[in-house]
Amino acid sequence: MVSAQLRLKGHTSRTGLRKGYCMGGEASVVTRFAPSPTGFLHIGGARTALFNWLHARHHGGRFLLRIEDTDRARSTPEATQAILDGLRWLGLDWDGEAVSQFSRAERHAEAAKMMLEAGAAYRCYATQEEIEAFRAEAKAAGRPPLFVSPWRDADPATVRDAPFVVRLKAPRTGETVVEDLVQGRIAWANETLDDLVLLRSDGTPTYMLAVVVDDHDMGITHVIRGDDHLTNAARQTLIYRALGWEVPQFAHIPLIHGPDGAKLSKRHGALGLEAYAAMGFVPEAMRNYLARLGWSHGDAEFFTTEQAIEWFSIDKVGKAPARFDLKRLENLSGQHIRAMADPDLLRELEAFAAREHGRQFTDAEREALLKAMPGMKERSKTLVELLEMGRFILGKRPFEPDGKAAKVLDEGAVAMLAKLTEHLQDASWTAPELEAEVRRFAEAEGLSLGKVAQPVRVALCGRTVSPSVFEMMEVIGRDESLARLRDRIGAAA
RNA sequence: GGGCCCUUCGUCUAUCGGUUAGGACGCCAGAUUUUCAAUCUGGAAAGACGGGUUCGAUUCCCGUAGGGCCUGCCA
């Protein structure tokens, strides 16, 4: 994959970031994709990114990227790289530079301080042991294990010379409501929400705080993410309120499950995007497939990215988790390959060959591939298959038949090829005329066309599957075709 | 344990209370055919369950079952 720039920008000034609003009075849309760099970009993350991207592009808004690298132990530059590469491969361009969440720690701490000063947060000196003991006791007594800090109502002036975390002073009564674009109106009784930690005892921000501050500072208008964050939306709403900030629109999309309905695991679909690239899927097909998973536009199944942008509507995303279906992806991939313009497809194939096999094409090969492309692409569902179709151009003599192909070349077939080769010596070398010639030959010999064409195919490319034998002959030319036929005749002799 | 969410053919989905419940992938049969693929025709295939509300529920409400998410000084 293409190498990405790893420089992540940390924004420190709030004002410089709040460009999400345009003059017209109506707030323009700003979305973001905010992965944590602890692994590759899997299919679920890719779809979340796609939905954010589609939503922004549909509304003519902006799509931002933020790397949530506050977990220093698990975050790696390699993972960040893999995510950027994956997004680039999928064709999801983000606006501006990717923001490093870690680099904004000071700003997060500042927000915590604001809440502390406003009395919306408090210092909690409870130790891990005390908290664990509390939970164990609560559980034993059949009470909810939500930790209730004894420091919540302590005099804010009491400052101890001991480690502390900063906790949000969440409301104990009433309810917190999230108006979710996908899930609808969801309410939580506030007693079921605890005083979450904002700042750890080492002064670093937690995810819950960092997300809120960053989304606010980046001017995010729509938070579109996996529905595993649904409960977090309630907690974060509390933080927005404590800070006196406007709460963005939430849209929690269902997660993708494996073919067996269980959560996606490495066993089935949870491969990195690069794995699908290696399987030869074209990005256009991947976008189509992912967009259609959980979202629909009438009966439209096959569509371009431009159409997806035009049609996309976040509130038409379904609530139920969808299963990953490789067959369906393959089918869509085949349709997109067939629909692509030959030069575009050639470029895609060339990039694939270079990336996966380190294979560069020569000018002559490029020309031949382009000529053969119509016949090749209608037989391929993936770039892997397309490359295999092109082996009669990209391979070199002699074309040794593989197992299945060798069986086609029995004694009779070789004798037939010898005879046919003589016939073809002076034939006019275009696909239609070659076909007519071979048909005449087959008829004269009392053979079906298949009995003649199949051995020819094997001689030309060493396989039983390929584009039309006549097209292949035309593309590689008379001399090369006859030479390949003689290779097989000679090999048998 | 508590909170919250989900449930239409095997899979992805359509359905603004009234439809022979539609489409697509996959599958089966046939047509076409130089292989493969594509294409064409036809077919099997669904409202988790139980109650309500209603003249009428897949659609609205409640419950049950099953599945998922959260319940961390992870994100």
PDB file of N, CA and C in Angstrom, chain A residues 309-370:
ATOM      1  N   ILE A 309     -23.300   8.982  -2.596  1.00  0.00           N
ATOM      2  CA  ILE A 309     -23.216  10.312  -1.987  1.00  0.00           C
ATOM      3  C   ILE A 309     -24.546  11.058  -2.162  1.00  0.00           C
ATOM      4  N   GLU A 310     -25.082  10.955  -3.350  1.00  0.00           N
ATOM      5  CA  GLU A 310     -26.326  11.663  -3.649  1.00  0.00           C
ATOM      6  C   GLU A 310     -27.499  11.115  -2.829  1.00  0.00           C
ATOM      7  N   TRP A 311     -27.527   9.805  -2.667  1.00  0.00           N
ATOM      8  CA  TRP A 311     -28.673   9.169  -2.011  1.00  0.00           C
ATOM      9  C   TRP A 311     -28.548   9.033  -0.508  1.00  0.00           C
ATOM     10  N   PHE A 312     -27.339   9.111   0.002  1.00  0.00           N
ATOM     11  CA  PHE A 312     -27.136   8.741   1.401  1.00  0.00           C
ATOM     12  C   PHE A 312     -27.936   9.587   2.386  1.00  0.00           C
ATOM     13  N   SER A 313     -28.525   8.897   3.333  1.00  0.00           N
ATOM     14  CA  SER A 313     -29.255   9.574   4.392  1.00  0.00           C
ATOM     15  C   SER A 313     -29.066   8.772   5.663  1.00  0.00           C
ATOM     16  N   ILE A 314     -28.503   9.411   6.668  1.00  0.00           N
ATOM     17  CA  ILE A 314     -28.147   8.691   7.895  1.00  0.00           C
ATOM     18  C   ILE A 314     -29.375   8.115   8.580  1.00  0.00           C
ATOM     19  N   ASP A 315     -30.516   8.789   8.450  1.00  0.00           N
ATOM     20  CA  ASP A 315     -31.687   8.261   9.168  1.00  0.00           C
ATOM     21  C   ASP A 315     -32.324   7.059   8.461  1.00  0.00           C
ATOM     22  N   LYS A 316     -31.755   6.676   7.326  1.00  0.00           N
ATOM     23  CA  LYS A 316     -32.256   5.468   6.668  1.00  0.00           C
ATOM     24  C   LYS A 316     -31.389   4.248   6.983  1.00  0.00           C
ATOM     25  N   VAL A 317     -30.453   4.472   7.904  1.00  0.00           N
ATOM     26  CA  VAL A 317     -29.631   3.344   8.344  1.00  0.00           C
ATOM     27  C   VAL A 317     -30.460   2.513   9.314  1.00  0.00           C
ATOM     28  N   GLY A 318     -30.429   1.203   9.149  1.00  0.00           N
ATOM     29  CA  GLY A 318     -31.217   0.316   9.989  1.00  0.00           C
ATOM     30  C   GLY A 318     -30.629   0.165  11.380  1.00  0.00           C
ATOM     31  N   LYS A 319     -31.428  -0.411  12.286  1.00  0.00           N
ATOM     32  CA  LYS A 319     -30.968  -0.556  13.669  1.00  0.00           C
ATOM     33  C   LYS A 319     -30.368  -1.921  13.949  1.00  0.00           C
ATOM     34  N   ALA A 320     -30.666  -2.881  13.132  1.00  0.00           N
ATOM     35  CA  ALA A 320     -30.222  -4.250  13.420  1.00  0.00           C
ATOM     36  C   ALA A 320     -28.826  -4.497  12.853  1.00  0.00           C
ATOM     37  N   PRO A 321     -28.014  -5.259  13.573  1.00  0.00           N
ATOM     38  CA  PRO A 321     -26.676  -5.573  13.070  1.00  0.00           C
ATOM     39  C   PRO A 321     -26.776  -6.427  11.808  1.00  0.00           C
ATOM     40  N   ALA A 322     -25.846  -6.224  10.884  1.00  0.00           N
ATOM     41  CA  ALA A 322     -25.836  -6.980   9.633  1.00  0.00           C
ATOM     42  C   ALA A 322     -24.676  -7.956   9.637  1.00  0.00           C
ATOM     43  N   ARG A 323     -24.861  -9.048   8.929  1.00  0.00           N
ATOM     44  CA  ARG A 323     -23.780 -10.035   8.845  1.00  0.00           C
ATOM     45  C   ARG A 323     -22.946  -9.818   7.600  1.00  0.00           C
ATOM     46  N   PHE A 324     -21.698 -10.136   7.762  1.00  0.00           N
ATOM     47  CA  PHE A 324     -20.770  -9.989   6.655  1.00  0.00           C
ATOM     48  C   PHE A 324     -20.933 -11.155   5.689  1.00  0.00           C
ATOM     49  N   ASP A 325     -21.096 -10.859   4.399  1.00  0.00           N
ATOM     50  CA  ASP A 325     -21.372 -11.888   3.394  1.00  0.00           C
ATOM     51  C   ASP A 325     -20.393 -11.753   2.227  1.00  0.00           C
ATOM     52  N   LEU A 326     -19.397 -12.631   2.222  1.00  0.00           N
ATOM     53  CA  LEU A 326     -18.336 -12.557   1.219  1.00  0.00           C
ATOM     54  C   LEU A 326     -18.851 -12.799  -0.200  1.00  0.00           C
ATOM     55  N   LYS A 327     -19.840 -13.685  -0.344  1.00  0.00           N
ATOM     56  CA  LYS A 327     -20.398 -14.003  -1.661  1.00  0.00           C
ATOM     57  C   LYS A 327     -20.969 -12.753  -2.323  1.00  0.00           C
ATOM     58  N   ARG A 328     -21.633 -12.008  -1.509  1.00  0.00           N
ATOM     59  CA  ARG A 328     -22.270 -10.795  -1.973  1.00  0.00           C
ATOM     60  C   ARG A 328     -21.213  -9.768  -2.406  1.00  0.00           C
ATOM     61  N   LEU A 329     -20.149  -9.676  -1.631  1.00  0.00           N
ATOM     62  CA  LEU A 329     -19.051  -8.772  -1.969  1.00  0.00           C
ATOM     63  C   LEU A 329     -18.452  -9.193  -3.307  1.00  0.00           C
ATOM     64  N   GLU A 330     -18.270 -10.492  -3.485  1.00  0.00           N
ATOM     65  CA  GLU A 330     -17.696 -11.008  -4.729  1.00  0.00           C
ATOM     66  C   GLU A 330     -18.586 -10.658  -5.914  1.00  0.00           C
ATOM     67  N   ASN A 331     -19.880 -10.853  -5.733  1.00  0.00           N
ATOM     68  CA  ASN A 331     -20.806 -10.540  -6.811  1.00  0.00           C
ATOM     69  C   ASN A 331     -20.735  -9.067  -7.194  1.00  0.00           C
ATOM     70  N   LEU A 332     -20.747  -8.217  -6.199  1.00  0.00           N
ATOM     71  CA  LEU A 332     -20.684  -6.772  -6.441  1.00  0.00           C
ATOM     72  C   LEU A 332     -19.358  -6.400  -7.099  1.00  0.00           C
ATOM     73  N   SER A 333     -18.297  -7.049  -6.640  1.00  0.00           N
ATOM     74  CA  SER A 333     -16.980  -6.779  -7.195  1.00  0.00           C
ATOM     75  C   SER A 333     -16.965  -7.113  -8.683  1.00  0.00           C
ATOM     76  N   GLY A 334     -17.562  -8.269  -9.033  1.00  0.00           N
ATOM     77  CA  GLY A 334     -17.640  -8.659 -10.433  1.00  0.00           C
ATOM     78  C   GLY A 334     -18.419  -7.640 -11.248  1.00  0.00           C
ATOM     79  N   GLN A 335     -19.514  -7.170 -10.693  1.00  0.00           N
ATOM     80  CA  GLN A 335     -20.324  -6.180 -11.417  1.00  0.00           C
ATOM     81  C   GLN A 335     -19.543  -4.885 -11.641  1.00  0.00           C
ATOM     82  N   HIS A 336     -18.795  -4.469 -10.623  1.00  0.00           N
ATOM     83  CA  HIS A 336     -18.043  -3.226 -10.776  1.00  0.00           C
ATOM     84  C   HIS A 336     -16.891  -3.388 -11.750  1.00  0.00           C
ATOM     85  N   ILE A 337     -16.250  -4.533 -11.719  1.00  0.00           N
ATOM     86  CA  ILE A 337     -15.157  -4.780 -12.663  1.00  0.00           C
ATOM     87  C   ILE A 337     -15.700  -4.732 -14.088  1.00  0.00           C
ATOM     88  N   ARG A 338     -16.829  -5.346 -14.300  1.00  0.00           N
ATOM     89  CA  ARG A 338     -17.421  -5.349 -15.640  1.00  0.00           C
ATOM     90  C   ARG A 338     -17.848  -3.948 -16.072  1.00  0.00           C
ATOM     91  N   ALA A 339     -18.262  -3.155 -15.107  1.00  0.00           N
ATOM     92  CA  ALA A 339     -18.769  -1.823 -15.443  1.00  0.00           C
ATOM     93  C   ALA A 339     -17.650  -0.805 -15.646  1.00  0.00           C
ATOM     94  N   MET A 340     -16.467  -1.120 -15.166  1.00  0.00           N
ATOM     95  CA  MET A 340     -15.374  -0.147 -15.250  1.00  0.00           C
ATOM     96  C   MET A 340     -14.862   0.035 -16.668  1.00  0.00           C
ATOM     97  N   ALA A 341     -14.413   1.240 -16.962  1.00  0.00           N
ATOM     98  CA  ALA A 341     -13.811   1.504 -18.264  1.00  0.00           C
ATOM     99  C   ALA A 341     -12.484   0.755 -18.322  1.00  0.00           C
ATOM    100  N   ASP A 342     -12.167   0.209 -19.494  1.00  0.00           N
ATOM    101  CA  ASP A 342     -10.960  -0.624 -19.628  1.00  0.00           C
ATOM    102  C   ASP A 342      -9.675   0.052 -19.144  1.00  0.00           C
ATOM    103  N   PRO A 343      -9.430   1.298 -19.520  1.00  0.00           N
ATOM    104  CA  PRO A 343      -8.183   1.929 -19.063  1.00  0.00           C
ATOM    105  C   PRO A 343      -8.136   2.071 -17.538  1.00  0.00           C
ATOM    106  N   ASP A 344      -9.278   2.373 -16.928  1.00  0.00           N
ATOM    107  CA  ASP A 344      -9.332   2.495 -15.471  1.00  0.00           C
ATOM    108  C   ASP A 344      -9.043   1.153 -14.819  1.00  0.00           C
ATOM    109  N   LEU A 345      -9.645   0.123 -15.391  1.00  0.00           N
ATOM    110  CA  LEU A 345      -9.462  -1.217 -14.847  1.00  0.00           C
ATOM    111  C   LEU A 345      -8.009  -1.665 -14.985  1.00  0.00           C
ATOM    112  N   LEU A 346      -7.412  -1.302 -16.109  1.00  0.00           N
ATOM    113  CA  LEU A 346      -6.003  -1.651 -16.321  1.00  0.00           C
ATOM    114  C   LEU A 346      -5.133  -0.990 -15.251  1.00  0.00           C
ATOM    115  N   ARG A 347      -5.425   0.257 -14.976  1.00  0.00           N
ATOM    116  CA  ARG A 347      -4.672   0.962 -13.935  1.00  0.00           C
ATOM    117  C   ARG A 347      -4.820   0.251 -12.586  1.00  0.00           C
ATOM    118  N   GLU A 348      -6.048  -0.148 -12.308  1.00  0.00           N
ATOM    119  CA  GLU A 348      -6.339  -0.847 -11.050  1.00  0.00           C
ATOM    120  C   GLU A 348      -5.575  -2.172 -10.987  1.00  0.00           C
ATOM    121  N   LEU A 349      -5.572  -2.864 -12.107  1.00  0.00           N
ATOM    122  CA  LEU A 349      -4.885  -4.157 -12.183  1.00  0.00           C
ATOM    123  C   LEU A 349      -3.381  -3.981 -12.021  1.00  0.00           C
ATOM    124  N   GLU A 350      -2.890  -2.932 -12.630  1.00  0.00           N
ATOM    125  CA  GLU A 350      -1.455  -2.677 -12.573  1.00  0.00           C
ATOM    126  C   GLU A 350      -1.028  -2.357 -11.135  1.00  0.00           C
ATOM    127  N   ALA A 351      -1.845  -1.556 -10.462  1.00  0.00           N
ATOM    128  CA  ALA A 351      -1.546  -1.221  -9.071  1.00  0.00           C
ATOM    129  C   ALA A 351      -1.583  -2.481  -8.213  1.00  0.00           C
ATOM    130  N   PHE A 352      -2.545  -3.325  -8.498  1.00  0.00           N
ATOM    131  CA  PHE A 352      -2.694  -4.580  -7.751  1.00  0.00           C
ATOM    132  C   PHE A 352      -1.482  -5.483  -7.969  1.00  0.00           C
ATOM    133  N   ALA A 353      -1.084  -5.632  -9.221  1.00  0.00           N
ATOM    134  CA  ALA A 353       0.054  -6.502  -9.548  1.00  0.00           C
ATOM    135  C   ALA A 353       1.333  -5.994  -8.899  1.00  0.00           C
ATOM    136  N   ALA A 354       1.485  -4.680  -8.895  1.00  0.00           N
ATOM    137  CA  ALA A 354       2.693  -4.096  -8.309  1.00  0.00           C
ATOM    138  C   ALA A 354       2.682  -4.278  -6.795  1.00  0.00           C
ATOM    139  N   ARG A 355       1.521  -4.024  -6.204  1.00  0.00           N
ATOM    140  CA  ARG A 355       1.397  -4.084  -4.752  1.00  0.00           C
ATOM    141  C   ARG A 355       1.531  -5.508  -4.215  1.00  0.00           C
ATOM    142  N   GLU A 356       0.831  -6.438  -4.868  1.00  0.00           N
ATOM    143  CA  GLU A 356       0.787  -7.794  -4.320  1.00  0.00           C
ATOM    144  C   GLU A 356       1.897  -8.709  -4.840  1.00  0.00           C
ATOM    145  N   HIS A 357       2.392  -8.402  -6.040  1.00  0.00           N
ATOM    146  CA  HIS A 357       3.387  -9.309  -6.624  1.00  0.00           C
ATOM    147  C   HIS A 357       4.674  -8.618  -7.044  1.00  0.00           C
ATOM    148  N   GLY A 358       4.717  -7.311  -6.858  1.00  0.00           N
ATOM    149  CA  GLY A 358       5.912  -6.588  -7.285  1.00  0.00           C
ATOM    150  C   GLY A 358       6.111  -6.691  -8.795  1.00  0.00           C
ATOM    151  N   ARG A 359       5.030  -6.851  -9.537  1.00  0.00           N
ATOM    152  CA  ARG A 359       5.115  -7.056 -10.974  1.00  0.00           C
ATOM    153  C   ARG A 359       4.770  -5.764 -11.715  1.00  0.00           C
ATOM    154  N   GLN A 360       5.685  -5.302 -12.547  1.00  0.00           N
ATOM    155  CA  GLN A 360       5.414  -4.120 -13.367  1.00  0.00           C
ATOM    156  C   GLN A 360       5.041  -4.590 -14.779  1.00  0.00           C
ATOM    157  N   PHE A 361       4.237  -3.814 -15.451  1.00  0.00           N
ATOM    158  CA  PHE A 361       3.862  -4.165 -16.826  1.00  0.00           C
ATOM    159  C   PHE A 361       4.741  -3.403 -17.809  1.00  0.00           C
ATOM    160  N   THR A 362       5.049  -4.033 -18.937  1.00  0.00           N
ATOM    161  CA  THR A 362       5.758  -3.329 -20.007  1.00  0.00           C
ATOM    162  C   THR A 362       4.719  -2.634 -20.882  1.00  0.00           C
ATOM    163  N   ASP A 363       5.176  -1.751 -21.735  1.00  0.00           N
ATOM    164  CA  ASP A 363       4.248  -1.060 -22.637  1.00  0.00           C
ATOM    165  C   ASP A 363       3.497  -2.049 -23.519  1.00  0.00           C
ATOM    166  N   ALA A 364       4.233  -3.052 -24.003  1.00  0.00           N
ATOM    167  CA  ALA A 364       3.619  -4.054 -24.881  1.00  0.00           C
ATOM    168  C   ALA A 364       2.549  -4.831 -24.121  1.00  0.00           C
ATOM    169  N   GLU A 365       2.847  -5.172 -22.888  1.00  0.00           N
ATOM    170  CA  GLU A 365       1.873  -5.913 -22.078  1.00  0.00           C
ATOM    171  C   GLU A 365       0.639  -5.065 -21.810  1.00  0.00           C
ATOM    172  N   ARG A 366       0.885  -3.826 -21.530  1.00  0.00           N
ATOM    173  CA  ARG A 366      -0.215  -2.911 -21.269  1.00  0.00           C
ATOM    174  C   ARG A 366      -1.155  -2.831 -22.473  1.00  0.00           C
ATOM    175  N   GLU A 367      -0.543  -2.717 -23.621  1.00  0.00           N
ATOM    176  CA  GLU A 367      -1.316  -2.609 -24.858  1.00  0.00           C
ATOM    177  C   GLU A 367      -2.145  -3.868 -25.083  1.00  0.00           C
ATOM    178  N   ALA A 368      -1.495  -5.011 -24.900  1.00  0.00           N
ATOM    179  CA  ALA A 368      -2.186  -6.286 -25.101  1.00  0.00           C
ATOM    180  C   ALA A 368      -3.305  -6.468 -24.079  1.00  0.00           C
ATOM    181  N   LEU A 369      -3.022  -6.111 -22.843  1.00  0.00           N
ATOM    182  CA  LEU A 369      -4.031  -6.257 -21.786  1.00  0.00           C
ATOM    183  C   LEU A 369      -5.253  -5.394 -22.075  1.00  0.00           C
ATOM    184  N   LEU A 370      -4.982  -4.189 -22.542  1.00  0.00           N
ATOM    185  CA  LEU A 370      -6.071  -3.273 -22.845  1.00  0.00           C
ATOM    186  C   LEU A 370      -6.945  -3.840 -23.956  1.00  0.00           C
TER     187      LEU A 370
END
